[in-house]
Short mmCIF file of C-alpha atoms and ligand atoms in Angstrom, two decimals:
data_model
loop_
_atom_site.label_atom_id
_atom_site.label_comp_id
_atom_site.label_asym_id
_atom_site.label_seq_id
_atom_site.Cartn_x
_atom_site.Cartn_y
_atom_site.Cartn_z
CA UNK A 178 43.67 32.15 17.21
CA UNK A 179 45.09 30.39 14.58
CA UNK A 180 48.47 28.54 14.56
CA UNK A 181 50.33 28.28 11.15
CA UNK A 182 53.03 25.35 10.76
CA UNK A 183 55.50 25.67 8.55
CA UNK A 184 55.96 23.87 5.21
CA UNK A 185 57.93 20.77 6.48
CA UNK A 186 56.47 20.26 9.90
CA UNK A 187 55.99 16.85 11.01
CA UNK A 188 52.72 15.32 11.95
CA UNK A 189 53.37 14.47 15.32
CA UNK A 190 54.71 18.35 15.98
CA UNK A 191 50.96 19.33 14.61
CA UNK A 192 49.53 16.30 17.51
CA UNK A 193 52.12 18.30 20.18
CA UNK A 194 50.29 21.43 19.21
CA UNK A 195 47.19 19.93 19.39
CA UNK A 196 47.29 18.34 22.76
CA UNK A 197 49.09 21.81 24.05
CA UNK A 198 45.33 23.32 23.29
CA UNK A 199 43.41 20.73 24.58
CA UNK A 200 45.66 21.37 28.21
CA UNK A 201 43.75 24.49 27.82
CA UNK A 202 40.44 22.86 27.34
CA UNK A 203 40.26 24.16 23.74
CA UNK A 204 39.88 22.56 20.54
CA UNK A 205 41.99 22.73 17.59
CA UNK A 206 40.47 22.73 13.87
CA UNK A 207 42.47 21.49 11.25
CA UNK A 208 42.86 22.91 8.07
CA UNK A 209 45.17 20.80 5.20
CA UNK A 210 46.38 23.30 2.79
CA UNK A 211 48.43 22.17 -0.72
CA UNK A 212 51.58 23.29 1.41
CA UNK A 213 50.94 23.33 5.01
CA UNK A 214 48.56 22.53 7.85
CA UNK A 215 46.81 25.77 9.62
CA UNK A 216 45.10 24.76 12.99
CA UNK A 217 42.52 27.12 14.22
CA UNK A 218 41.64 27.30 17.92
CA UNK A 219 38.13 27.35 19.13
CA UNK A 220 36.78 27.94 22.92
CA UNK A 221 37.39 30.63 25.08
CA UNK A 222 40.86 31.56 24.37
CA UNK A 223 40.34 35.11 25.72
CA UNK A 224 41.77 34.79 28.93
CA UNK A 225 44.92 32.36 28.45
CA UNK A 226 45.82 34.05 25.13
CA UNK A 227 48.89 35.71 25.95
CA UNK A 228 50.71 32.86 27.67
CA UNK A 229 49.08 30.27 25.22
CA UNK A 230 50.58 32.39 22.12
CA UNK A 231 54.11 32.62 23.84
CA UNK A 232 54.13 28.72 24.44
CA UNK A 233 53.03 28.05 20.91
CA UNK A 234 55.20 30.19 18.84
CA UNK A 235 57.80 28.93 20.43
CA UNK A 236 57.07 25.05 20.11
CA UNK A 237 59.15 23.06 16.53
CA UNK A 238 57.35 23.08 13.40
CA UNK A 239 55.05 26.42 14.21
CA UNK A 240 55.83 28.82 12.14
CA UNK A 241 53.02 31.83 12.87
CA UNK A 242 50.47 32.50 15.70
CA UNK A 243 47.93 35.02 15.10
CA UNK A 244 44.97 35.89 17.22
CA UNK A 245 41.52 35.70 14.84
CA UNK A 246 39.79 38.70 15.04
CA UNK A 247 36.82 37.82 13.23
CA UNK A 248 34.03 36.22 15.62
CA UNK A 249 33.27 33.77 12.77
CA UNK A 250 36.36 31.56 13.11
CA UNK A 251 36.12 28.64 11.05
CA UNK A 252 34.47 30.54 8.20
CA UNK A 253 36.62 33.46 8.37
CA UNK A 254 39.45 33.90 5.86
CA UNK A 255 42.01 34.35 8.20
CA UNK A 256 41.49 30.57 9.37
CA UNK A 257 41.57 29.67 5.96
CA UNK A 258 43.57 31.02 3.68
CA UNK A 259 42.48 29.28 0.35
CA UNK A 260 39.40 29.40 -0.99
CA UNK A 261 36.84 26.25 -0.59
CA UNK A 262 35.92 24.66 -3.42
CA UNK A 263 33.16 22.13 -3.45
CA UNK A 264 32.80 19.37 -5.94
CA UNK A 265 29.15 17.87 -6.32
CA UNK A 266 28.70 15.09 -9.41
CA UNK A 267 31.87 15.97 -11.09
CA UNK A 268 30.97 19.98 -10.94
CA UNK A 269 33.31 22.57 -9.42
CA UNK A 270 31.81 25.26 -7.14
CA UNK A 271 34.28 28.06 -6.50
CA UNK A 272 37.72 29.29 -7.09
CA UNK A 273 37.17 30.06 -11.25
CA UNK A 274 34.68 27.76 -12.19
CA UNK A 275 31.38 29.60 -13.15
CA UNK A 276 28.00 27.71 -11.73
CA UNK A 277 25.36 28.75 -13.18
CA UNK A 278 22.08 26.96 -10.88
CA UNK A 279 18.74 27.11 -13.06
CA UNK A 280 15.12 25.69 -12.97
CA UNK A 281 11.94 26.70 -11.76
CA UNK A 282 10.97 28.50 -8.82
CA UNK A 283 8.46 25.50 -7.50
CA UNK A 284 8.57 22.32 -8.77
CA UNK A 285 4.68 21.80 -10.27
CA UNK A 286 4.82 18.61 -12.11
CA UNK A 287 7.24 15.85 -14.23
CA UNK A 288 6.91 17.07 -17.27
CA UNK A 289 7.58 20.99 -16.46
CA UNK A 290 10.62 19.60 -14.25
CA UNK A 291 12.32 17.61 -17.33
CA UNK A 292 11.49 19.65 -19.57
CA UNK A 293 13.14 22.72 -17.99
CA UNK A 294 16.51 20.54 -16.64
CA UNK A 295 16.71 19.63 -20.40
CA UNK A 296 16.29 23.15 -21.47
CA UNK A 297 18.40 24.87 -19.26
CA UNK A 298 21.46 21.99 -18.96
CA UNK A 299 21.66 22.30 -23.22
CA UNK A 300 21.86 26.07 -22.09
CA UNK A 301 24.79 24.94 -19.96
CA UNK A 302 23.40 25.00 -16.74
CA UNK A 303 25.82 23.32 -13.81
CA UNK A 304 23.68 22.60 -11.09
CA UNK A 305 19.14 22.51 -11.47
CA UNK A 306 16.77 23.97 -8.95
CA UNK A 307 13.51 23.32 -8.04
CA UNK A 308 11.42 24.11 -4.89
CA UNK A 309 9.73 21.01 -3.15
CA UNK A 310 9.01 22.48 -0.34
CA UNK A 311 7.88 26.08 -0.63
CA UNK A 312 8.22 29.05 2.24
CA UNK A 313 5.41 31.01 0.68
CA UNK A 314 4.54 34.90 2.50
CA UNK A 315 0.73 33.99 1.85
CA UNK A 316 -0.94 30.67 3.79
CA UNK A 317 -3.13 30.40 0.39
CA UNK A 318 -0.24 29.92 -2.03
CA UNK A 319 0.78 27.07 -3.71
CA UNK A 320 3.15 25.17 -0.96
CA UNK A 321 5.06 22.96 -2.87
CA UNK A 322 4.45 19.39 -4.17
CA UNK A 323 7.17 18.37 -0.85
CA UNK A 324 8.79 14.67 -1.39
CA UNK A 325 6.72 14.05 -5.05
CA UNK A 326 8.73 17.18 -6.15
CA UNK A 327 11.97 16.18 -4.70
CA UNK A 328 11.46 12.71 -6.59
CA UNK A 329 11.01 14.65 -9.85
CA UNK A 330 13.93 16.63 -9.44
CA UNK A 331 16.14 13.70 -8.50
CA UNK A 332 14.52 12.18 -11.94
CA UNK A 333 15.90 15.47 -13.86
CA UNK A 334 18.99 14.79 -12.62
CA UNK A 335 19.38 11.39 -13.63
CA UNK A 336 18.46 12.43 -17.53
CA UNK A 337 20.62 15.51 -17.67
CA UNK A 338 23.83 14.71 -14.88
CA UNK A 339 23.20 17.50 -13.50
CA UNK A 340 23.49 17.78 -9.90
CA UNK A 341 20.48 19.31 -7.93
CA UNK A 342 19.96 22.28 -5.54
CA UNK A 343 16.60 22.50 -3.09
CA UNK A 344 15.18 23.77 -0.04
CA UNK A 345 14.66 22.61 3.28
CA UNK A 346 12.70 24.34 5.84
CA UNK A 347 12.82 22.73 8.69
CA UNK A 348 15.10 20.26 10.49
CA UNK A 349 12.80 17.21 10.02
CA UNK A 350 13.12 17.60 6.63
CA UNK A 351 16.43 17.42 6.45
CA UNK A 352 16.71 13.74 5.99
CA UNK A 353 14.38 13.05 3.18
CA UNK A 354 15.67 16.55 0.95
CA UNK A 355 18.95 14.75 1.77
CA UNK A 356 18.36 11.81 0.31
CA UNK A 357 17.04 13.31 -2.77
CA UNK A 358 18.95 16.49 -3.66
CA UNK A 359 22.47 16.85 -3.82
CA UNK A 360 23.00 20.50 -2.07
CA UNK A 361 20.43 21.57 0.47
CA UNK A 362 19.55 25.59 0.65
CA UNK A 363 18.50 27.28 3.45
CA UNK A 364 16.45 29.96 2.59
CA UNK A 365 16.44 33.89 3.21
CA UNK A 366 13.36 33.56 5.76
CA UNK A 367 15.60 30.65 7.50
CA UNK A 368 18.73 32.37 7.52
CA UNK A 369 18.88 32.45 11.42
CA UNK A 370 17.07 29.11 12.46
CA UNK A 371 19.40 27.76 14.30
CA UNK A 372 17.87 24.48 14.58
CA UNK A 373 18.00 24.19 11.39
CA UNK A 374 21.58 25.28 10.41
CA UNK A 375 23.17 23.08 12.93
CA UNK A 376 20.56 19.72 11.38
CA UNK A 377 21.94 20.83 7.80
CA UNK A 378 25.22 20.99 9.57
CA UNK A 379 25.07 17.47 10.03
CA UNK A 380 23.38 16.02 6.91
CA UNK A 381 26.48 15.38 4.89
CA UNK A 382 25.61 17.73 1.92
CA UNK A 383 26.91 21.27 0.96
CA UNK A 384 24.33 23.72 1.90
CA UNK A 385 23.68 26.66 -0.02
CA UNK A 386 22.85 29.58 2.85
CA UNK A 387 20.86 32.70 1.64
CA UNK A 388 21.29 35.80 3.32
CA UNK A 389 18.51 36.99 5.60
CA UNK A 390 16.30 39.79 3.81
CA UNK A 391 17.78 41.77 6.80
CA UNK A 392 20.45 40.20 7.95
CA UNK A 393 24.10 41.92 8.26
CA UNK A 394 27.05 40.71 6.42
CA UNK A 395 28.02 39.53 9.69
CA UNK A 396 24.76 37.93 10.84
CA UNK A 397 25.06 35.92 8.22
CA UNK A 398 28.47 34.87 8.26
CA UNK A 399 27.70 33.94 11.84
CA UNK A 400 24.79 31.77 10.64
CA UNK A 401 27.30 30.27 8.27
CA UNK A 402 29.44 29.67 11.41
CA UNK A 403 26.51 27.32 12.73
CA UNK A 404 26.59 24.98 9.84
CA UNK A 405 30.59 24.88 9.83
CA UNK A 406 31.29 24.36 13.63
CA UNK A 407 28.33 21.62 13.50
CA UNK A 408 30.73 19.30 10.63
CA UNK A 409 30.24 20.41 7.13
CA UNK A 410 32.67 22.76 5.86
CA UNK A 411 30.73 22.87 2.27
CA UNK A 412 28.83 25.89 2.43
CA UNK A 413 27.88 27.96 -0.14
CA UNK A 414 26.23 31.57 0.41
CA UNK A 415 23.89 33.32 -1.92
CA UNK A 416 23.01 37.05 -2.13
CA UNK A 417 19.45 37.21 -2.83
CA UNK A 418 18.50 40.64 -2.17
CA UNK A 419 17.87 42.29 1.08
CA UNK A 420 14.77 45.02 2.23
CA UNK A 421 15.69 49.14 2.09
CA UNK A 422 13.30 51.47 1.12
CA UNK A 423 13.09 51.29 -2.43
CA UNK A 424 9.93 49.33 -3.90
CA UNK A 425 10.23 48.99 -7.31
CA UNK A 426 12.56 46.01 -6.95
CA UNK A 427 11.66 43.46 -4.68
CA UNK A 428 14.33 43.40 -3.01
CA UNK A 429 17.74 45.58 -3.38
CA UNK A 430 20.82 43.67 -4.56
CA UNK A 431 23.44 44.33 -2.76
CA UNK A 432 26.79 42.94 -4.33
CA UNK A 433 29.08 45.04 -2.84
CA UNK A 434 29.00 41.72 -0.26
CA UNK A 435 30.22 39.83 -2.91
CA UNK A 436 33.98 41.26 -2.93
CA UNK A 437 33.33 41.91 0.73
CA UNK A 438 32.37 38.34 1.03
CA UNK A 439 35.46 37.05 -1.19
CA UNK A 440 37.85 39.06 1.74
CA UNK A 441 36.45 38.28 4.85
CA UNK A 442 35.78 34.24 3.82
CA UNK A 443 36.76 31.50 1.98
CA UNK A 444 33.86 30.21 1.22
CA UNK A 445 31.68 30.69 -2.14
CA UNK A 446 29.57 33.31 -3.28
CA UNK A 447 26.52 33.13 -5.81
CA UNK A 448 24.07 35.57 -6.49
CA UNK A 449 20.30 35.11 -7.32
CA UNK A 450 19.32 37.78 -9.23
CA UNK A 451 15.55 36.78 -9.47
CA UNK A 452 14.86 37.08 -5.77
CA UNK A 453 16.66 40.12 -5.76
CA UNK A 454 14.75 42.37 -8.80
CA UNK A 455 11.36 40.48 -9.16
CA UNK A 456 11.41 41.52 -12.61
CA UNK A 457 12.27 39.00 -15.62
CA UNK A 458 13.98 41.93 -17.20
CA UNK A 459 16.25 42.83 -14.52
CA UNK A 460 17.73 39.34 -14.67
CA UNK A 461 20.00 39.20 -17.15
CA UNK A 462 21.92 42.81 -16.61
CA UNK A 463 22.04 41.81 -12.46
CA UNK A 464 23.79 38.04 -13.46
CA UNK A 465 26.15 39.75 -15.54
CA UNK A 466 27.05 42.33 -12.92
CA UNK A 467 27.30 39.41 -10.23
CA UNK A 468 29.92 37.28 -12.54
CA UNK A 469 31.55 41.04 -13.44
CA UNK A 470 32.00 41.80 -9.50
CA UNK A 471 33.45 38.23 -8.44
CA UNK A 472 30.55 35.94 -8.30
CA UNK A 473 31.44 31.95 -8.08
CA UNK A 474 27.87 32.04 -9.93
CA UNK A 475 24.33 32.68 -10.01
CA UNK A 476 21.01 31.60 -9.25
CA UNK A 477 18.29 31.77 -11.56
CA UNK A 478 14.77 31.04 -12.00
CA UNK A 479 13.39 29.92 -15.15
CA UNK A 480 9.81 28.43 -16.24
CA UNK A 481 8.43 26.98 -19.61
CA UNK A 482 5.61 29.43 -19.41
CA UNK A 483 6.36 31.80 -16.49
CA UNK A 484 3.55 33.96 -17.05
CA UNK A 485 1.22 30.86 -16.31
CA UNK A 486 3.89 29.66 -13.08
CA UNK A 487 2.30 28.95 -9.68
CA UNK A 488 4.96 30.85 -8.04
CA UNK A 489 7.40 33.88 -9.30
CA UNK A 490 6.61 33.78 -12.47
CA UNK A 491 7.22 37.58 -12.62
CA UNK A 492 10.76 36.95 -12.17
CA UNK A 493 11.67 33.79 -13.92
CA UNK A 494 12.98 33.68 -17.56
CA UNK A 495 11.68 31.69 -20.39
CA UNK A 496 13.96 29.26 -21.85
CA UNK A 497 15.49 31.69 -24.68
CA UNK A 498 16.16 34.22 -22.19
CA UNK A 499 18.08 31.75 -20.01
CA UNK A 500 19.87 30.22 -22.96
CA UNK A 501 20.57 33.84 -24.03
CA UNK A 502 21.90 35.23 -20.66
CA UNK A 503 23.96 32.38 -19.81
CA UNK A 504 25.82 32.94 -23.35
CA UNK A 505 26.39 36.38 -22.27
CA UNK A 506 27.73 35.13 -18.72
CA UNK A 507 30.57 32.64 -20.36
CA UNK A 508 31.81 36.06 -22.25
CA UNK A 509 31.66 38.11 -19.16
CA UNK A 510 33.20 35.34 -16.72
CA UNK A 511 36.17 34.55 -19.58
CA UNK A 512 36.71 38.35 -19.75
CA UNK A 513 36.60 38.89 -16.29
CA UNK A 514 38.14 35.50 -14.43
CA UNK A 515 41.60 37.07 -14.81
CA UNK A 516 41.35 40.72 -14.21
CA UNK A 517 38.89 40.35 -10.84
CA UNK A 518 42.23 38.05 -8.88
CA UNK A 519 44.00 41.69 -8.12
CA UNK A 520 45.63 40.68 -5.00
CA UNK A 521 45.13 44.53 -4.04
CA UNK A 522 41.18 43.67 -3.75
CA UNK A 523 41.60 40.89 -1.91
CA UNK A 524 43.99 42.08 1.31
CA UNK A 525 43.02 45.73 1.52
CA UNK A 526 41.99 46.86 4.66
CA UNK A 527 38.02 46.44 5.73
CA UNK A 528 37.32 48.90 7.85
CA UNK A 529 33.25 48.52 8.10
CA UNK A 530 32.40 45.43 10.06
CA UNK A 531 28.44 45.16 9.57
CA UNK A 532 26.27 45.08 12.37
CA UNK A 533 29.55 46.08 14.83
CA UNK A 534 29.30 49.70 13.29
CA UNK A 535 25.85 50.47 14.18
C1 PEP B 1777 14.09 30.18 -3.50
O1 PEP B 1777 15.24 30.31 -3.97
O2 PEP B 1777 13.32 29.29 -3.84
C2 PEP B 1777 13.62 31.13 -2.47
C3 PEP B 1777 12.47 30.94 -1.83
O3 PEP B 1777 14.46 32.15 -2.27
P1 PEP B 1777 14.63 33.11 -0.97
O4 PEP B 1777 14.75 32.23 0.22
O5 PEP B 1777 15.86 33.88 -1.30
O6 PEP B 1777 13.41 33.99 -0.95
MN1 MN B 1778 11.07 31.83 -6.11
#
């Protein structure tokens, strides 16, 4: 349920609201908009909702009580109207700024590390990347250089400005990737580690959230859920691809859930088109589509030799090809940045609710 007061309510008719809920054992989840206050109600509301909705529409300063129907409440749109924007060093993620995260798949040295955060930030990358910690499908792979890396990457950022991005893959990581990086992802084979999303929940930095290789739009908003209700409302969720039948990609990009995404939540959406293809080649065209279909931004790998990388290679672009795609993304995102806010996209019906329609 979510209560809506109206522009010129008083704070102590929002605290009257507030201790009406907790009467009912429930707890009430503020949200400060530019113009009013929206209070969302978590618990079981279920089986006092009908007299709990005719006491609070009726009480001064509410102007709207609507039950949520989404089972993702704090991440849901309908608890939050406006979209989240998250500010990390001075950068803007969401809302009609275009981020544009770069660097190399797995962070294999200093000099590789500043050399590509120089590359890629002249290129005008927003936030770097680099994987200190590596979930790798094969036990023999290269696993990551772990808190060396992580002090590399914290070096990069300190000679470009540029705020960082990395992975943590389990909660007792959490602290140190913390201290080092300034947004914490949660990978696609993490997606539903639950430990994990409510730790990340809790370390005071936005989280990036991939989607689960074969997860449901509403899995994954769900998982998002986790890290919300646990404290930290800065979450960010990436489309990285998820498994059908089709082989020649590695994985199958799906960004119809990025419009889907921008409806059902407020929170933002980047797309990583080199997990998704596998292919160098299919980078470039897949960003461009992302930015042309919504995208807050995308996620990109890129190497100073990829065909000599220790991990992805296949799929990460050498520095021309970043410098030359993320030319071609400013174009798109100027073109596009006004004609993708129809309000008609935004507050159509949605009629398919993932995993519900199976
Ligand atoms: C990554 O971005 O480094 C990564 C491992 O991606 P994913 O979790 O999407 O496979
Ligand atoms: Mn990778």
């Amino acid at each position: 349920m979510i209560i809506v007061m109206s522009m010129g309510a008083t704070e102590e008719q929002a605290t009257n609201v507030r201790e009406q809920l907790r009467s009912y054992n429930l707890q009430a989840h503020d949200n400060y908009g530019t113009q009013r206050v929206v209070i969302a109600v978590l618990g079981d509301v279920a089986p006092v909702r009908d007299v709990l909705m005719g006491k609070l529409s009726v009480m001064p300063g509410v102007e709207s009580v609507t039950p949520i129907t989404r089972p993702y409440k704090l991440a849901s749109r309908e608890s939050h109207p406006e979209d989240t924007v998250i500010e990390v060093l001075g950068k803007r993620i969401g809302n009609g700024a275009l981020t544009i995260m770069a660097g190399p798949c797995a962070i294999e040295g200093r000099d590789m590390m500043i050399e590509t955060a120089r590359s890629v930030a002249a290129a005008g990358a927003t936030v770097l990347r680099g994987g200190a910690f590596k979930p790798r499908t094969s036990p023999y792979s290269f696993q990551g250089l772990g808190v060396e890396g992580l002090k590399y990457l914290a070096e990069a950022s300190k000679e470009t400005g540029l705020p960082t991005i990395t992975e943590v893959m389990e909660p007792g990581q959490v602290e140190v990737v913390a201290l080092h990086s300034d947004i914490l992802q949660v990978g696609t084979r993490n997606m539903q580690n639950y430990s994990l999303l409510t730790a990340v929940g809790k370390a005071g930095r936005p989280v990036m959230l991939k989607r689960g290789y074969g997860a449901t739009i509403e899995e994954w908003l769900m998982a998002a859920e986790y890290i919300v209700s646990s404290g930290n409302p800065n979450v960010i969720l990436c489309e990285r691809g998820i498994r059908t039948f089709e082989t020649y990609t590695r994985n199958t990009l799906d960004l119809t859930a990025v419009p889907l995404l921008h409806h059902l939540t407020h929170l933002p959406v980047i797309v990583d088109p080199s997990h998704a293809t596998g292919k160098r080649w299919l980078v470039k065209p897949m960003a461009l589509a992302a930015v042309a279909a919504g995208a807050d931004g995308i996620m990109v790998e890129v190497h100073p030799d990829p065909d000599m990388a220790r991990s992805d290679g296949e799929q990460s672009l050498t520095f021309e090809q970043f410098s030359d795609m993320a030319h071609a993304l400013f174009k798109i995102h100027e073109e596009v940045r006004t004609l993708i806010k129809d309000p008609f996209a935004m507050t159509g019906p949605v009629t398919v609710d993932g995993a519900s329609k199976h």
